[in-house]
Coordinates of C-alpha atoms (C1' of nucleotides) in Angstrom, one line a residue:
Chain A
X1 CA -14.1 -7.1 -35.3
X2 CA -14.0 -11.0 -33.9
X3 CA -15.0 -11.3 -30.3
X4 CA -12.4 -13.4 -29.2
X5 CA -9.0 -13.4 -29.3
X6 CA -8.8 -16.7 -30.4
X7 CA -10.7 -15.7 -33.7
X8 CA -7.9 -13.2 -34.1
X9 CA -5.1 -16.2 -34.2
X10 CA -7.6 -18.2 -36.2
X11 CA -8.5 -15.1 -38.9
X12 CA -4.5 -15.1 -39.1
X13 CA -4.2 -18.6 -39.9
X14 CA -6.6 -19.0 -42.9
X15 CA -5.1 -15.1 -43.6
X16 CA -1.7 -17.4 -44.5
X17 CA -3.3 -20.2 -46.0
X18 CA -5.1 -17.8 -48.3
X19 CA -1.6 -16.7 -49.1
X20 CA -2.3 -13.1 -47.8
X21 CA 1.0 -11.3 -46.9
X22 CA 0.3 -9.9 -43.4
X23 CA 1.8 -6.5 -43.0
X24 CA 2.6 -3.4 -39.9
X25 CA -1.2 -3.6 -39.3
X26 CA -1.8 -7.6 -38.9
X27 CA 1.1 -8.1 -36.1
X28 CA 0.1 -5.8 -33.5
X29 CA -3.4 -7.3 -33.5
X30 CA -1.7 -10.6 -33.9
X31 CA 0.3 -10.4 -31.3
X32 CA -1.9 -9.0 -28.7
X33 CA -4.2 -11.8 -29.1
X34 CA -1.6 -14.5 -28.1
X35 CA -2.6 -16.3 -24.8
X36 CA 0.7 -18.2 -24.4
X37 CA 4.5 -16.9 -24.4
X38 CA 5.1 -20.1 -26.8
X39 CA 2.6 -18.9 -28.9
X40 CA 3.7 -15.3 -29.1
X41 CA 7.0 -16.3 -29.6
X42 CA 6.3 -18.4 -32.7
X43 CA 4.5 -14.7 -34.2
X44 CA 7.6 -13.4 -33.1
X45 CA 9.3 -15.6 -35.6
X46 CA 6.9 -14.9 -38.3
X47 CA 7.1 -11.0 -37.9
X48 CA 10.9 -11.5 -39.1
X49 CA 10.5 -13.9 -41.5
X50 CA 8.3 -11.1 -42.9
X51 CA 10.3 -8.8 -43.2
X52 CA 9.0 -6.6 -40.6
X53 CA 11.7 -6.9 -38.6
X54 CA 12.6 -3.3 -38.5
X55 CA 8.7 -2.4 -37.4
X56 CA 8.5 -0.9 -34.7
X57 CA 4.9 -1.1 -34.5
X58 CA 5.0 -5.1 -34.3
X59 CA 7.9 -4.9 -32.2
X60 CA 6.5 -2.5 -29.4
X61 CA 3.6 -4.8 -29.4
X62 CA 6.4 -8.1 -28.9
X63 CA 7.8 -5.9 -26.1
X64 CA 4.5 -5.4 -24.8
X65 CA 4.0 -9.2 -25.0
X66 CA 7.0 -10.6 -23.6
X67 CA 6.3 -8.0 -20.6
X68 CA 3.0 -9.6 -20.0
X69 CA 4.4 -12.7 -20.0
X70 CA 6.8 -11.8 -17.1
X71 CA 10.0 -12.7 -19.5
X72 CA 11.5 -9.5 -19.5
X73 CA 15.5 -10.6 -20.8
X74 CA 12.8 -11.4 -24.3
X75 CA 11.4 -8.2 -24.0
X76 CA 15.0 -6.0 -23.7
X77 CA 16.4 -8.1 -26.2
X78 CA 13.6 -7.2 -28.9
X79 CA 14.4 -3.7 -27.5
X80 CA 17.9 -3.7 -27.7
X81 CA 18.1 -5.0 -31.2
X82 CA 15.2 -2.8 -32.5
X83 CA 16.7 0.0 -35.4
X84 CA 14.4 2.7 -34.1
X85 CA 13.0 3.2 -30.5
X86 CA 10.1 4.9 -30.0
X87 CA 8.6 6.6 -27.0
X88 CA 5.9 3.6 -26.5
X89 CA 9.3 1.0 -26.6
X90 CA 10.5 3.2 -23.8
X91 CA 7.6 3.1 -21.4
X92 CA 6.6 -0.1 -22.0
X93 CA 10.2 -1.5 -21.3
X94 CA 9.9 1.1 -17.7
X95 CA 6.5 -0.4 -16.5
X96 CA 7.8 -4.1 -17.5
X97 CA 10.8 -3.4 -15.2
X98 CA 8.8 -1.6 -12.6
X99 CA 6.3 -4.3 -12.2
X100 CA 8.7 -6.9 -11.7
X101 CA 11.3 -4.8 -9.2
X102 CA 13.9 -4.1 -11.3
X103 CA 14.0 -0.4 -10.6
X104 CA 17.5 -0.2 -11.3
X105 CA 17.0 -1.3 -14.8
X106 CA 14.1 0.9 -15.2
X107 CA 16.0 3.7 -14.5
X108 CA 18.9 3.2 -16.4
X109 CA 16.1 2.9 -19.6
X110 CA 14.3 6.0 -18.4
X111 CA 17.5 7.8 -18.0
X112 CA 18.9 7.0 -21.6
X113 CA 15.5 8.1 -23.2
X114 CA 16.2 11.7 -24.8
X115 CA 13.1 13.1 -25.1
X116 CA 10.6 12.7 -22.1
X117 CA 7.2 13.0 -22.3
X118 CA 4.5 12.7 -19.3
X119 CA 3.8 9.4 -20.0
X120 CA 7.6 8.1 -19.9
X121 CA 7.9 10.5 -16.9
X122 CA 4.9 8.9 -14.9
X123 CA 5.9 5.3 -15.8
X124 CA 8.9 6.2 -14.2
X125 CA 6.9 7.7 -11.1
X126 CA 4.3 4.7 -10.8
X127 CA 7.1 2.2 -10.9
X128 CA 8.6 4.0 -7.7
X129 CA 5.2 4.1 -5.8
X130 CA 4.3 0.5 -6.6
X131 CA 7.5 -0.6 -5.6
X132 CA 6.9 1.3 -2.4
X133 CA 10.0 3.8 -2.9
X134 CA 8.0 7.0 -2.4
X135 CA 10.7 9.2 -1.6
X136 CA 12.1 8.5 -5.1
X137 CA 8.9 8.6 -6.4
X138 CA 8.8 12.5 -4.8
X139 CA 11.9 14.0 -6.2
X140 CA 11.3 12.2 -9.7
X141 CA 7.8 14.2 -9.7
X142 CA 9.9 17.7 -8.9
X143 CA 12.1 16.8 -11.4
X144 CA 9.3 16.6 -13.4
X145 CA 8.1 20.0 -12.6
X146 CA 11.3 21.5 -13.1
X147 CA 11.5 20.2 -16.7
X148 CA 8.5 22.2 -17.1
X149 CA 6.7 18.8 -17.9
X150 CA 3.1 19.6 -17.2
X151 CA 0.9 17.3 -14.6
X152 CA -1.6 15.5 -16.5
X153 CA -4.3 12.9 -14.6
X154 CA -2.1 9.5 -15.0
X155 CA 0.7 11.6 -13.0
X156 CA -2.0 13.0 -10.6
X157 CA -3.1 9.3 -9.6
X158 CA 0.7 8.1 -9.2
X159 CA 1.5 11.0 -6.7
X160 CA -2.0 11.0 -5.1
X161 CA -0.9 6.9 -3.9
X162 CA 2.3 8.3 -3.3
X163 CA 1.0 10.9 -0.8
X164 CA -1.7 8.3 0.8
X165 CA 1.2 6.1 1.4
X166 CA 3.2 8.5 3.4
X167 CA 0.5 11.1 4.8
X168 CA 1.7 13.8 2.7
X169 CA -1.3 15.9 3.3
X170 CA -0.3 19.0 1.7
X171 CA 1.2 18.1 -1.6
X172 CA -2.2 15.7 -1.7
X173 CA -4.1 18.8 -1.5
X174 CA -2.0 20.9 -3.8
X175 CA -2.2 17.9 -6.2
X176 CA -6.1 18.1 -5.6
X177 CA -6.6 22.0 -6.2
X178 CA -4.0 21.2 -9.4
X179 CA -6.4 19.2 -10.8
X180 CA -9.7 21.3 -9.8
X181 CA -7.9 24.6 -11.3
X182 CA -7.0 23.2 -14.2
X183 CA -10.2 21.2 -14.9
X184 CA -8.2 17.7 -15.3
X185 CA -10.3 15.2 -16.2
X186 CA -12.2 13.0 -12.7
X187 CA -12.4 9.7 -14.4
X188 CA -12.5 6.6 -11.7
X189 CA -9.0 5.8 -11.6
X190 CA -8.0 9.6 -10.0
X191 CA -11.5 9.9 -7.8
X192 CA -10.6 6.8 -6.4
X193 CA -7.1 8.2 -5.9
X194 CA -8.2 11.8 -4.7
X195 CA -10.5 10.0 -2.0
X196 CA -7.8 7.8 -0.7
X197 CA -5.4 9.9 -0.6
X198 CA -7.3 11.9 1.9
X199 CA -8.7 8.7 4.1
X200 CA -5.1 7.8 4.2
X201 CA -4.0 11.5 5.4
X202 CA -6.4 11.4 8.2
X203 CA -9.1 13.9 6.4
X204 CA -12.1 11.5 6.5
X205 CA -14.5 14.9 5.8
X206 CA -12.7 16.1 3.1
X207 CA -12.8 12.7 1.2
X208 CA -16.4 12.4 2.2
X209 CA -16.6 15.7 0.3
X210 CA -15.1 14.6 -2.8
X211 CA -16.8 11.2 -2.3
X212 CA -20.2 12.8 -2.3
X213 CA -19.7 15.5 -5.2
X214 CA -18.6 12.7 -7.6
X215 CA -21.6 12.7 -10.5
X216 CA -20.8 8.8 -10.7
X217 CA -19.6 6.7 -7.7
X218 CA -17.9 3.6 -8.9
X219 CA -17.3 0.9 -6.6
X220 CA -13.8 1.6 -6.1
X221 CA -14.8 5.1 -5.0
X222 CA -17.3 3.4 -2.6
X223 CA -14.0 0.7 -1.8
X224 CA -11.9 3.8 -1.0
X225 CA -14.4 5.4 1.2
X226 CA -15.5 2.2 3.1
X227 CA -11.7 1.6 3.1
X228 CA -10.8 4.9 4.8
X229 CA -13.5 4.7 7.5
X230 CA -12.6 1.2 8.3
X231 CA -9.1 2.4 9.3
X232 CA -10.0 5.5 11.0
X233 CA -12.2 2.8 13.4
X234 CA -15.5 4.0 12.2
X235 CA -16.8 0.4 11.3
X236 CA -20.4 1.0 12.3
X237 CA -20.3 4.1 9.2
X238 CA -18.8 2.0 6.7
X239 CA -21.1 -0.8 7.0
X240 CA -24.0 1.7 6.6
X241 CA -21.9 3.1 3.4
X242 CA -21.6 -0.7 2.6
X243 CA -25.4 -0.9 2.4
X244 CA -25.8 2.0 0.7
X245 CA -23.6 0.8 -2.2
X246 CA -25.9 -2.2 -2.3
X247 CA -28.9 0.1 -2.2
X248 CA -27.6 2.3 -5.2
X249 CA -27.1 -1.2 -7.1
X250 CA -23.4 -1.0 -7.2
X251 CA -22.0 -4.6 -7.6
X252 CA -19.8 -5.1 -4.3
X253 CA -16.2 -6.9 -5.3
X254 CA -13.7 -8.5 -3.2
X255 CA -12.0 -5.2 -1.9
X256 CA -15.1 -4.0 -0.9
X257 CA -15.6 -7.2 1.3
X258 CA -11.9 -7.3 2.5
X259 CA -12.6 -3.6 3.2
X260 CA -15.7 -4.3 4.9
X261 CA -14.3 -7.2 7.0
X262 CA -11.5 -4.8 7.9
X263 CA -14.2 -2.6 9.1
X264 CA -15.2 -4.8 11.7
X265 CA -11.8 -5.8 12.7
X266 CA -10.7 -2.5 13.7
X267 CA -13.9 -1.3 15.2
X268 CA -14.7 -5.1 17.2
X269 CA -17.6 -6.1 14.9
X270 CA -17.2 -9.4 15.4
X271 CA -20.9 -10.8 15.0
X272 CA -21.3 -8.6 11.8
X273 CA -17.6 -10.0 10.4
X274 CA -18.7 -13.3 11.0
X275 CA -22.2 -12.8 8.7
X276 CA -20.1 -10.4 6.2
X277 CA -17.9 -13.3 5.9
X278 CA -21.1 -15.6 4.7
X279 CA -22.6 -13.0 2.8
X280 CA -20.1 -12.3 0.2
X281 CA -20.5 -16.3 -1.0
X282 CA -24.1 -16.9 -0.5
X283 CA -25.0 -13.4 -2.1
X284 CA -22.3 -12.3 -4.8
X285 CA -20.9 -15.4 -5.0
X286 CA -17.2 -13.9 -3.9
X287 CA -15.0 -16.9 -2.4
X288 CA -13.0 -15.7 0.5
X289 CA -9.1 -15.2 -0.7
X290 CA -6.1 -15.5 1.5
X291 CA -6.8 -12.0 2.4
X292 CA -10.2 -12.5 3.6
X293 CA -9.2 -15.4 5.6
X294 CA -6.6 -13.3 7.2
X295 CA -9.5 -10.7 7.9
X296 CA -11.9 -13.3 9.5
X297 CA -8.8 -14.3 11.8
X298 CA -7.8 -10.8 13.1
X299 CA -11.4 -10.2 13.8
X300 CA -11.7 -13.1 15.9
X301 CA -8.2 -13.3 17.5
X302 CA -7.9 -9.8 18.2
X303 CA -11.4 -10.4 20.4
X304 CA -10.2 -13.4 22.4
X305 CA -11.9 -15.6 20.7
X306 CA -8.6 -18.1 19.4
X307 CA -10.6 -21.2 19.2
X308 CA -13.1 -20.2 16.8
X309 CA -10.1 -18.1 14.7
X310 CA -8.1 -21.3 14.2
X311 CA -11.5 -23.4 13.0
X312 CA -11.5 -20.7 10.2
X313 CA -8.1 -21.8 9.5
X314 CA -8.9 -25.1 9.3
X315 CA -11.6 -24.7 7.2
X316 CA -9.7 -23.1 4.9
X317 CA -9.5 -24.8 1.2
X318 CA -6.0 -24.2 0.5
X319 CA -2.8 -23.9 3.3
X320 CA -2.9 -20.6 5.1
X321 CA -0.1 -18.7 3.9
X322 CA 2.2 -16.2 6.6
X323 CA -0.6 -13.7 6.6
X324 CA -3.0 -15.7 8.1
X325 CA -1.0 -17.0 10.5
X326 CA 0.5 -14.1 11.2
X327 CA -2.8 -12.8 12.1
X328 CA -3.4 -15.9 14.5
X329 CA 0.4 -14.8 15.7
X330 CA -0.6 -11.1 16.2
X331 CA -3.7 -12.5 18.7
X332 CA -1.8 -14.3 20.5
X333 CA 0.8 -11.7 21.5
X334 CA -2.7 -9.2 22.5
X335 CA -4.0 -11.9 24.8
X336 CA -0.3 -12.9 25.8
X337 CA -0.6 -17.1 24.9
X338 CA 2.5 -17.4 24.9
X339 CA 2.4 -21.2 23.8
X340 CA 0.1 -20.9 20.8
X341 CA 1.9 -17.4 20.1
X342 CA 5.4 -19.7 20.1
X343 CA 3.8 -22.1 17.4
X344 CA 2.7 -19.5 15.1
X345 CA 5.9 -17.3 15.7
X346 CA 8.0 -20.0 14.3
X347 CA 5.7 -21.2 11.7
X348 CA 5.2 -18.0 10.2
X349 CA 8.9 -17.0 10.2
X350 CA 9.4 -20.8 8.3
X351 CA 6.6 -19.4 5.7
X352 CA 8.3 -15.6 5.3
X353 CA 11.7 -15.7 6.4
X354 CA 12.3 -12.4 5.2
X355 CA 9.9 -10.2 7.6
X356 CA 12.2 -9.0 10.1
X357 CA 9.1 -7.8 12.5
X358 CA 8.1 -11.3 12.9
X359 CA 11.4 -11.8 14.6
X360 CA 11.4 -9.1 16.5
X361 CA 7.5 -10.2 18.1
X362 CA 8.7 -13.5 18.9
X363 CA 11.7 -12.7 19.8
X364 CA 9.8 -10.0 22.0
X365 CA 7.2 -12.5 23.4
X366 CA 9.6 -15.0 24.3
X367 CA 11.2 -12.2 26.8
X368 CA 8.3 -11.6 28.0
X369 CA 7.6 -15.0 29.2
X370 CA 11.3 -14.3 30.9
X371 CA 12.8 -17.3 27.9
X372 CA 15.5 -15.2 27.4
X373 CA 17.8 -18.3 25.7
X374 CA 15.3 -18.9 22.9
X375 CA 14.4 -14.8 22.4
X376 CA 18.1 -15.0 21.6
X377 CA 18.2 -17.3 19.4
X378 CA 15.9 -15.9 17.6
X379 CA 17.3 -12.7 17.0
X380 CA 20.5 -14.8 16.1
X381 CA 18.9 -16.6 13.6
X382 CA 17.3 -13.3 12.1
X383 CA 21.2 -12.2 11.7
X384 CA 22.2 -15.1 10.5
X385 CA 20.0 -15.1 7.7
X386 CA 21.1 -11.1 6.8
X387 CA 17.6 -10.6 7.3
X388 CA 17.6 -6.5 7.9
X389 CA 15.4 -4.6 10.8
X390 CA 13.3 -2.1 9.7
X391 CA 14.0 0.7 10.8
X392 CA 10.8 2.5 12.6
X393 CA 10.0 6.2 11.9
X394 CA 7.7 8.9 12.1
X395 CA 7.0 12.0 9.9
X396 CA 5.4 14.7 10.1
X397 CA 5.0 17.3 7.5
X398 CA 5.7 21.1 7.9
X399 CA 6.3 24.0 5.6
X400 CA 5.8 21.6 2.6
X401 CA 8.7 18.8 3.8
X402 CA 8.2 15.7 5.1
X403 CA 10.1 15.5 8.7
X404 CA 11.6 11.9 9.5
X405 CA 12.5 10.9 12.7
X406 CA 13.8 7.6 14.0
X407 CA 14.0 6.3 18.0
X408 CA 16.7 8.1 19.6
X409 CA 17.9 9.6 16.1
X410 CA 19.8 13.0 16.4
X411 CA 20.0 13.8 12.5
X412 CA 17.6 16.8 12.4
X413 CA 18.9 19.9 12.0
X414 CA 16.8 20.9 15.4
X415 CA 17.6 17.7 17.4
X416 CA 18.2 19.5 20.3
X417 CA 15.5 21.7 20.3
X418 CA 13.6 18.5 19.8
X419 CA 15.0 17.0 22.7
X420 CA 14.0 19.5 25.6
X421 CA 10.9 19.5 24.2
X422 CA 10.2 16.2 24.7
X423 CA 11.6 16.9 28.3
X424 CA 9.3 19.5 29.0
X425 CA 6.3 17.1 27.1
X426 CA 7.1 14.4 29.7
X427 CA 7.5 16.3 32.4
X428 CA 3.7 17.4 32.2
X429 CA 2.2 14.4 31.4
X430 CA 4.0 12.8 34.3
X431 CA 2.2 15.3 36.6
X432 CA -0.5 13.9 35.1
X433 CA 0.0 10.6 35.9
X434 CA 2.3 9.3 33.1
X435 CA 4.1 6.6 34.5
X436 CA 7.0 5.1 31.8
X437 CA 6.9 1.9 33.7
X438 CA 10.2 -0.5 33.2
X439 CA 8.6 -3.3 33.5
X440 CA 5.8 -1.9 31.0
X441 CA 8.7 -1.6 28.6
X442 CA 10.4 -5.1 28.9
X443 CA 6.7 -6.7 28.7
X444 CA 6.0 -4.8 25.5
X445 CA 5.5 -6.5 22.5
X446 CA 6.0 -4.1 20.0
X447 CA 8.1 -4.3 16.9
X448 CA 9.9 -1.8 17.6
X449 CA 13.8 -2.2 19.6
X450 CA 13.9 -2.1 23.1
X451 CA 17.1 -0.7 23.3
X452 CA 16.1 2.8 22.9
X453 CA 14.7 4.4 25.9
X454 CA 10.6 4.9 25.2
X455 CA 10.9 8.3 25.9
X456 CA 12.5 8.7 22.6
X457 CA 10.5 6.9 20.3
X458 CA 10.0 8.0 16.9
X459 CA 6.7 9.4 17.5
X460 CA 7.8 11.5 21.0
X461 CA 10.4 13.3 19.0
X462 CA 7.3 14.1 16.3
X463 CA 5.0 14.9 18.3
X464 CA 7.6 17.2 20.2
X465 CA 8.2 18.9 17.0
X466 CA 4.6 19.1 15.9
X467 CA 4.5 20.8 19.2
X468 CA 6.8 23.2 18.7
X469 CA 6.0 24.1 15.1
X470 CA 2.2 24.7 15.2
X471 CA 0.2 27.1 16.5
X472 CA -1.7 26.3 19.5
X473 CA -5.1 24.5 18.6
X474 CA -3.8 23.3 15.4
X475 CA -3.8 19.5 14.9
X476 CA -0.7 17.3 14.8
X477 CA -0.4 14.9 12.4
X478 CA 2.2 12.0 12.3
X479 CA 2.4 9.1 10.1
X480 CA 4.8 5.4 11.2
X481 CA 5.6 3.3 9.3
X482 CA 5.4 0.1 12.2
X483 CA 2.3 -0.1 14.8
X484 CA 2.5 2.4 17.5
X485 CA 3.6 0.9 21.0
X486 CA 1.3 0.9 24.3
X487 CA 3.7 2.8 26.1
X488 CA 3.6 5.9 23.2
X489 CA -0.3 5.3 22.6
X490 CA -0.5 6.2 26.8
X491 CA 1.5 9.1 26.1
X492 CA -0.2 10.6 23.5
X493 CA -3.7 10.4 25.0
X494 CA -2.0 12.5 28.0
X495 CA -0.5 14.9 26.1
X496 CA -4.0 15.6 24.2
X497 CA -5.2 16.4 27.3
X498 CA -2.5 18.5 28.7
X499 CA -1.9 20.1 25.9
X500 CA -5.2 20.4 24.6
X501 CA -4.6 19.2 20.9
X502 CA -5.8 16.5 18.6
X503 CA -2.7 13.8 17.8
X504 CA -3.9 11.8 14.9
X505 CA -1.4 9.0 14.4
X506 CA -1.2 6.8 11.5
X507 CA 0.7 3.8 12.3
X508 CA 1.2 0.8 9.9
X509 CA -2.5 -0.5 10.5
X510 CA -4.9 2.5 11.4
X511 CA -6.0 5.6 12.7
X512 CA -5.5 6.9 16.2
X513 CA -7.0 10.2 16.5
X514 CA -6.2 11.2 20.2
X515 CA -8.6 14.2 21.8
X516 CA -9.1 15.5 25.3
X517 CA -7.0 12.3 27.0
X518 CA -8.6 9.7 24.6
X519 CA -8.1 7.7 21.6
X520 CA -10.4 6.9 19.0
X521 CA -9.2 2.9 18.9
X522 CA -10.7 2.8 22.5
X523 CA -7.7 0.7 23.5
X524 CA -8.6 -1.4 20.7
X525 CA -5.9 -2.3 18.5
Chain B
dG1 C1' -3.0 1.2 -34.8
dT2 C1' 1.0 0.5 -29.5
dA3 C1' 2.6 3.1 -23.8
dG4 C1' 1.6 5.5 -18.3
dG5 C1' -2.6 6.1 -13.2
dG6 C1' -6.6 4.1 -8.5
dT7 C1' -9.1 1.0 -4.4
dT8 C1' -7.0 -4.6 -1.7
dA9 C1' -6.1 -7.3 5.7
dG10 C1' -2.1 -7.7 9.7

DNA sequence: GTAGGGTTAG
C-alpha cells in the first residue's frame, strides 16, 4: 500500500512501461488517486483503450470522479453510455446531482432505478435535506417505509437533520427510540445527529441526556451540544462545556469556535467573544473564516458597539462577503442608524442580490426614517429583478403532522376555529396590557410584510392552535422559518403569563422559551 | 474492490 496518491499514479506509470496490462482491479485505484479532472480524464481514455470499457467497476469509479470534480454532464455521459448499471452507478450519479442542486435530475435517476435499496433510497433523502427541501425529504422517507425498506443508520442521520431543520420533535424521537430498539449502530456521524436534532427541537435536557451517555464524545458531539446551548441563549453553559472539551483533550475545530462565538453573541458575551476570537489563532492555530468574522461583528453590533464591529471588518484579510455585512446591516437596524444601516443595506443587496429579506429590512428601515420614495424603490427594484419574498410561516406539530401557517393565511382545515381563538388570546392579553401599537407596527423592522395586520402573524395563529390542541400545562412549541417580530415576541411573553404556559419559539436565529410573562433572550435578540 | 449519513453565524 503507497501512502500517497501520487505513488498510486506513479506505480501505474512504470506498471505500463513494464508492459504490465492493467486490468478491473488497477482502474478504480487508478482513478481514485487522480488529483486533477485533466488527469482523470486522460485514465479515462486509457480505461477504453483497454478494453475495459464495458467495466463497470472502472466506470463507477469515473462516475465517482467526474462527480468530484463538479463536471457532472462527464459523469451522466459515462453513465448513460455504460452496458450495465449497477446500484453504486445509481447512487453515486443521485448524490452528484444532489450536491450540486440538480434535484430534478436526481430524481428522474432515482426514479428509473428498479430495484431500490437503502442506500439508493437515503441518497435520494440526503439530497432533499441538504438542498433544504425537507418536506420532500419527509414523504420520500414514508415512501420508504411503505416499500417495507428498513431504516438503517445512514437514513437515521438524514431524517434526524431533516427533523432538526424543521422542529419535528416527535418523528425525531420516534427516529431516536427506532434506533435504541433496534440497537442501530451510535457511531459519530448519528450521535452528532440524535443530539442536534434535539437542541434544534428545543429539548436541551434530552440531548444533554444522549450527550452525556455517549461512551466516546467526539468533537462534533461536543460542537452539537455547545451549538444547541448557544441558540437556546445559554452562552455562559456552553463556554463551561467549551472548557470542558479542552479539559478532556478533545481538539477544538472551527465549528466549535464559530459555535462558541455564537454563544456569546446570543447570550451578550461580548468581552469573552472578543478573547475567543484571539484564542482560536494564538492557541489552535484556527484563522478566523468569513463565518467567524460574521460572528465577531454580530457580537459587537448587536451590543452597540459599531465602531469597534467595523474595525474588525477592516481588519479583515480578504473583502467581507454579504454575511458580514449583513451582520453590520442587522446592527444597525437594532440601534436604528439609519445612515450606516442605508450603506450596508445597499451594499449587501449589490453582494447577494438574491436574498429577498435584505430588501424587505431596508426597504423597512427606510419607512421608518419616514423615506418612503427610496423604501419604494427598493421594493421595486426587488420586483424588478424577479427576486421572490419568502414567505414567513410557523409550525407546530400535533398528532404526528407538522401544522403550517402563514400571516393572515385561511388554508387550514380549522381556520376559523383558529381565528376566534386568537380573538379570545388578544382579548386577555390586552387586559393585561397588550397594546398592538400602529405606530409600533410601521416602526418595525422585521422581515416579515406589513401588510398583514400583527394580530395575525404566523406565530398568533400557532400559538392559537397550540392553545387549543393541548392540554392545559402542556408546552407549546412553534418553529419560523424568519426571526420573530417585537410586536409577536410582546405577545407571547403575555400570553405565558395569562395563560400560564411555556411558548418556546424557534425562529430563524434562536430559542425563545417564554415562561411566566418572560423570555429567555431577555429582550436580547 | 466502488455508493448513502452528522455538527458550521446572521
Amino acid at each position: 500500500m503507497s501512502e500517497s496518491p501520487r505513488d498510486a499514479i506513479l506505480l501505474y506509470i512504470r506498471m505500463l512501461n513494464d508492459l504490465i496490462i492493467p486490468n478491473s482491479f488497477t482502474y478504480p485505484c487508478v482513478i481514485r488517486a487522480c488529483s486533477a479532472i485533466s488527469e482523470g480524464r486522460q485514465v479515462h481514455a486509457h480505461v477504453l483503450k483497454t478494453g475495459l470499457g464495458g467495466d463497470t467497476f472502472s466506470l463507477n469509479n469515473l462516475i465517482h470522479m467526474y462527480v468530484n470534480f463538479q463536471s457532472l454532464e462527464e459523469a451522466r455521459r459515462v453513465f448513460n453510455q455504460m452496458p450495465s448499471r449497477s446500484l453504486v452507478s445509481c447512487t453515486t450519479m443521485i448524490a452528484g446531482y444532489g450536491r450540486s442542486g440538480h434535484l430534478d435530475k436526481a430524481l428522474e435517476v432515482f426514479e428509473s432505478t428498479p430495484e431500490k435499496s437503502s442506500v439508493l433510497w437515503n441518497s435520494m433523502i440526503a439530497a432533499f435535506v441538504q438542498s433544504n427541501h425537507l418536506d420532500e425529504a419527509f414523504s420520500l422517507f414514508e415512501r420508504m417505509l411503505d416499500e417495507k425498506i428498513l431504516l438503517d443508520r445512514y437514513v437515521a442521520a438524514s431524517i434526524l437533520s431533516a427533523c432538526a431543520g424543521l422542529g419535528a420533535l416527535e418523528l425525531g424521537k420516534w427516529i431516536h427510540s427506532y434506533i435504541q430498539s433496534n440497537k442501530i449502530k451510535l457511531d459519530q456521524k448519528l450521535a452528532t445527529a440524535i443530539i442536534n436534532m434535539y437542541c434544534k427541537c428545543g429539548c436541551l435536557e434530552k440531548a444533554l441526556e444522549v450527550f452525556n451517555g455517549l461512551s466516546y464524545k467526539g468533537p462534533s458531539s461536543w460542537n452539537a451540544m455547545i451549538g444547541g446551548l448557544a441558540v437556546h441563549g445559554k452562552g455562559k453553559v456552553a463556554l463551561e462545556l467549551f472548557m470542558e472539551m479542552e479539559e478532556e483533550g478533545v481538539t477544538p475545530d472551527q465549528v466549535t469556535f464559530l459555535n462558541v462565538l455564537n454563544a456569546c453573541a446570543h447570550s451578550g458575551l461580548i468581552n469573552e467573544g472578543r478573547e475567543y476570537f484571539r484564542y482560536m489563532k494564538d492557541v489552535y492555530g484556527i484563522e478566523p473564516r468569513m463565518e467567524h468574522y460574521g460572528c465577531m461583528v454580530d457580537i459587537l453590533g448587536r451590543a452597540g458597539i459599531i465602531c469597534e464591529a467595523m474595525e474588525v471588518i477592516k481588519e479583515m484579510p480578504v473583502n467581507p462577503d454579504a454575511s458580514v455585512l449583513g451582520a453590520l446591516f442587522g446592527a444597525c437596524r437594532i440601534h436604528r442608524n439609519i445612515q450606516l444601516g442605508e450603506e450596508m443595506g445597499r451594499e449587501v443587496i449589490k453582494l447577494d442580490p438574491s436574498n429577498s429579506g435584505r430588501y424587505i429590512l431596508l426597504a423597512n428601515l427606510y419607512a421608518s426614517a419616514g423615506k418612503w420614495k427610496e423604501a419604494a424603490e427598493v421594493r421595486k427594484s426587488m420586483t424588478d429583478r424577479g427576486v421572490e419574498k419568502v414567505v414567513g410561516f410557523s409550525s407546530i406539530e400535533f398528532d404526528g403532522c407538522i401544522n403550517k401557517f402563514v400571516a393572515g393565511g385561511i388554508n387550514h382545515p380549522e381556520s376559523e376555529v383558529i381565528y376566534a381563538k386568537v380573538e379570545e388570546m388578544l382579548g386577555r392579553i390586552r387586559q393585561a396590557g397588550y397594546r398592538s401599537d400602529i405606530n409600533e407596527a410601521l416602526h418595525d423592522l422585521s422581515e416579515e410584510e406589513m401588510e398583514t395586520p400583527l394580530s395575525y402573524h404566523s406565530e398568533k395563529l400557532a400559538i392559537a392552535f397550540g392553545l387549543l390542541k393541548t392540554k392545559p400545562g402542556d408546552t407549546i412549541r412553534i418553529s419560523k422559518n424568519l426571526r420573530i417580530c417585537r410586536d409577536c415576541h410582546c405577545a407571547t411573553k403575555l400570553v405565558s403569563e395569562v395563560f400560564q404556559r411555556e411558548i418556546i419559539i424557534r425562529d430563524r436565529n434562536r430559542f425563545h422559551h417564554f415562561r411566566s410573562g418572560e423570555c429567555s433572550c431577555r429582550d436580547y435578540w
